[in-house]
Amino acid sequence: MTAIRPTALAAAAALGLAAATAAAARDDVTIGMQLEPPGLDPTAGAAGAIDSVTYANVFQGLTRFDQNGTVIPDLAERWNISSDGLTYTFHLVKGVTFSDGSTMDAEDVKFSLDRARAEDSVNAQKGLFAGIAEVKVLDPLTVQVILSEPNGGFLFNLAWGDAVIVAPETAATNATAPVGTGPYVVSDWVKGDRIVLTARDDYWGDPVSIRTATMRIIADPTAAFSAMMAGDLDVFPAFPAPENLAMFEGNPEFRVTVGTTEGETILAMNNGAAPLDDIRVREAVAHAIDRETVIDGAMYGYGTPIGTHFAPHNPAYVDLTELSAYDPEKSRALLAEAGLSDGFTTTLKLPPTSYARRSGEIIAAELAEVGITVEISNIEWAQWLDEVFKRRDYGMTIISHVEPMDIGIYARDDYYFDYHSPAMQELMAELTRTTNPDTRGEILGRAQRRIAEDYVNAYLFQLPLLTVSRAGLQGLWENAPTPAIDLTGLSWAE
Amino acid sequence: MKALTLPLGALLAGVFVVAALVSLVWTPWDVTALAVRDKLQGPSLAHWFGTDQLGRDILSMVMAGARISISVAVVAVGVGMVFGVPLGLLAAARRGTWVDELVMRFNDLVFAFPALLVAILITAVFGPGALNAILAIGIFNIPVFARLTRGAALSLWQREFLMAARVAGKGPLRISAEHILPNIAALLIVQGTIQFSLGILAEAGLAYVGLGAQPPTPSWGRMLADAQTLIALAPHVALFPGLAIVLTVLGLNLMGDGLRDALDPRLKERRR
Amino acid sequence: MARYLALRLAILAGTLFAASVVIFLALEVIPGDAAAFMLGLNAQPDTVAALRAELGLDQPALWRYLGWIGGALQGDFGLSYTYKVPVAELIGDRLWVSLPLTLYALALSTAIALPVGILAAARRGGPADITVMGATQLGIAVPNFWFAMMLVALFAISLRWFSAGGFPGWADPLAALKALTLPAVALALPQASILARVMRSALIECLGEDYIRTARAKGLTRGQALRRHALRNALIPVLTILGMQFSFLIAGAIIIENVFFLPGLGRLVFQGITQRDLMVVKNVALLLVFAVTLVTFLVDLAYAAADPRLRTRR
């Protein structure tokens, strides 16, 4: 932030742009994305597509994730934490402006955090802010957040897209006309087709190399494939059709990367309803599933097997896949032990993603081998949220939990697994209180083992981030610690 | 050419009816057994139509898919006839009264809704499944038969033999059942064949957008939906279920034409 | 005529009213709501309740129905729950895809069907007729979404002449037309088949009428009689079918819009239901019903104008 003053940069851009582009590489990029965001306000909706467009590009928070999920400073250049772990003092970067020209200061931070945790807040991740007791403005560049109890994950929470800093004047209209502190503004949105981001001339931070980014919404995997092949797109992060990747891999014009996401794909089971309330039955289900076949059939081999609800790329991950190794014999024995030697019938409700639908058919066939009959019903998201998530009217379902570090859901009494374990709840409470990274890792390990040994769900695989790009485009996030298409580091090779 | 229409149509449609029946007891491969390792193979001696994305035999799936397509369409047409024909007879018997008016307004209302929209709404309310597909297709068959029956019955009411029946003191409902229904039976059979073919198309469309029978029950429409992303990689997966639909519908349409000519020579050349 | 018109108008209004009630009631019983959908998996119950209140979902049903119809009558269709923009604006945007697509398909279908139908009628019983009858029989039997997939496989994947889907907007009209071409062809084929058959049989029927016999007796050739007299009369059933096809196409494009991922009305209604944006769904549904009813109404009027006897019937 010391290199070039914004005004100088703007002048340089105005004078030398034409000459610069003639010699230098391209400064525009066309990006494919599968889902269109419903709005552009990350503080009022859970859709990942909102973050894909706005995270780091349009909106910024006090902290942020880098591409490996590490929390780094963003609008707060540094901070102090009191020894009791209750008071966080953030020192804000000087000279930050919103894209409407107004200055970002401590009042905006207080407004944003108070708004997100308010009684009538519609923030989808309101739980992130639950521990905040008070937000105090010390001076325009210093803000103090006081927690009601220590929270080792607080800086991590603030890095989420749902915790970005917005201005009171524009907060209500961000869904359609977003005003953030980031280097880009949304200059055009053709509904159903494209969103165009243009670099701000008055950006306060490090200059960006890409001046215009067009995000084209291409929902159909076949269209995504042909648009990429035809050169209509420069990059497609989260490419929707793993079956077509092989056709790009052999081609030197393209680069295919397989990165990580926070999406644990699980066969969730209703722990509250017979016969799945019996741990032996759940274990039988887990042993009946061959993860390799599921990954091969549903994901064309892309995907890492998991044995618990935790991301394998996280340093605290423990490989527990052996606990639920493929073993149909054991499965049958366990069912017999539970008094179900003739098997049983249950429902498998599948949301509309292709990985869920395909995995569902495979798993149904595998469960049939050990005598478990599942009745598949393919439902849409709203139905899933209502029937499975809200009313728990289901036996099994397949879903990817894409929120980062969400093992805490196993400690929630109101969650749709209907799993209630005092031991797990105690572990999570302990985790929240702990700030020491090593101790946190050790607690996380115990938590992973707890839910794996309780066979709460059958853990299938970690969803990969499959990205196809034109050779020459560099600086792309290979992993997705949070849904984001961060343009700030993107550039074309000369 | 004309003479060939009926046998050709019957042959085509018959092939799929037989395939559906045979699939009840035997298919070349088990349609529920997956063999992921053998996925997306092209046609071969072992798999005449190749295998799908989960390694299932497409020929077996097409055979079993005929079962769901045909039964959904038959039942849906049945629903349309069972409700539509009596409504039409009633409206004709009570022509000009509020009963007639009510039936006609009901027809207008149903016809005013785009069929697919109603199917989507029904599915959103009740969830997907073969039964709801039948419901969605059946609803639209009711006014078709009601309108046809009413029109045909109205013209019969003008005829002398009915005058005789009325003079003999028979009530309108009895006349409808005893005299009108037998006289329009041929017409209904012809229309039934046409609606049957439309029902196959509709079922495929619904299943394609995910509103039909649920897996693992094979269905032509859903096979096509699954094949869509694979079209660059393995076009044969989309080819065979589509051909099955085309040939079945074609067969039924030819049969309808042939039946029309055979059953009611006066109607020749008047269709469409 | 005035009385007939008033009656037909009353029926039109009645149908629309009944349809609005049916739509509203159907949407009332659909499980799930927009608030839960927007907030996702980590949402807490109180947040969902707060969003429901913000969206007005917690008001009584009758109140919301009256609010909807009252607003719609004044041209205010409400605000989309998810997009936060007026529904009228969303529909307006989408109409710019759906309407051109429909007209394109209709134009293609007519351009193919009429000459083919006339040819078949003129050469009745000949090889051309038999070919046409066979081909149209096949055209009717092809599901348009499957035909669309085959078009994609051939022209987008193998030959790469067209894109497999999406719509670039009207900023570049040529690119926009190009993007609509495959969908329009997929929509037009079955319609063209039906239309060609109607054209043929209408012509053949006219050729059997007395005035044609008179014309032939005056020494006109079969072709001359066809061109000078039969064609005009045969156009009436053809126009009727065209009118019906228009309403069918604008609604029936739902599946084709999904195959090609065109941002049209059909996809809007699909998305609306998926996201439980019922504000969008009920208005698009009503609009589609209105379009269908209006076309039926106009066709009835046209008939009545042509044949006064019809005015007293029904």
Coordinates of C-alpha atoms in Angstrom, one line a residue, chain A residues 220-222 225 243-244 247 293 296-297 300 358 361-362 365 376-380 383, chain B residues 32 34 36 39-40 53-54 56 123-124 127-128 214-215 226 228-233:
Chain A
D220 CA -25.5 -26.2 -18.6
P221 CA -22.4 -28.4 -18.3
T222 CA -22.6 -29.1 -22.1
F225 CA -17.8 -27.4 -22.2
E243 CA -16.7 -36.2 -17.3
N244 CA -15.5 -33.7 -19.8
M247 CA -10.8 -33.7 -23.2
T293 CA -16.9 -46.6 -6.8
D296 CA -15.3 -43.0 -9.9
G297 CA -19.0 -43.1 -11.0
Y300 CA -15.1 -39.5 -12.7
R358 CA -25.2 -39.8 -9.4
E361 CA -28.0 -44.1 -7.6
I362 CA -24.7 -45.9 -6.9
A365 CA -27.4 -50.1 -5.6
I376 CA -34.9 -42.5 -4.1
S377 CA -36.7 -39.3 -4.5
N378 CA -35.1 -36.5 -6.5
I379 CA -36.2 -33.2 -5.1
E380 CA -35.3 -29.5 -5.6
Q383 CA -38.1 -29.0 -1.0
Chain B
T32 CA -30.4 -52.1 -11.3
L34 CA -24.2 -51.0 -11.7
V36 CA -19.1 -48.3 -12.9
K39 CA -19.4 -47.0 -18.0
L40 CA -20.0 -45.3 -21.3
Q53 CA -22.8 -43.4 -17.1
L54 CA -23.1 -46.0 -14.4
R56 CA -25.8 -50.2 -17.0
T123 CA -44.6 -31.7 -8.6
A124 CA -43.7 -28.8 -6.4
G127 CA -43.1 -34.1 -5.0
P128 CA -42.0 -36.0 -8.1
Q214 CA -37.8 -41.7 -9.7
P215 CA -34.6 -43.8 -10.1
D226 CA -28.7 -37.9 -17.6
Q228 CA -27.3 -34.4 -21.7
T229 CA -23.9 -33.6 -20.2
L230 CA -22.4 -36.6 -21.8
I231 CA -23.3 -35.7 -25.3
A232 CA -19.8 -34.6 -26.2
L233 CA -18.3 -37.7 -24.7

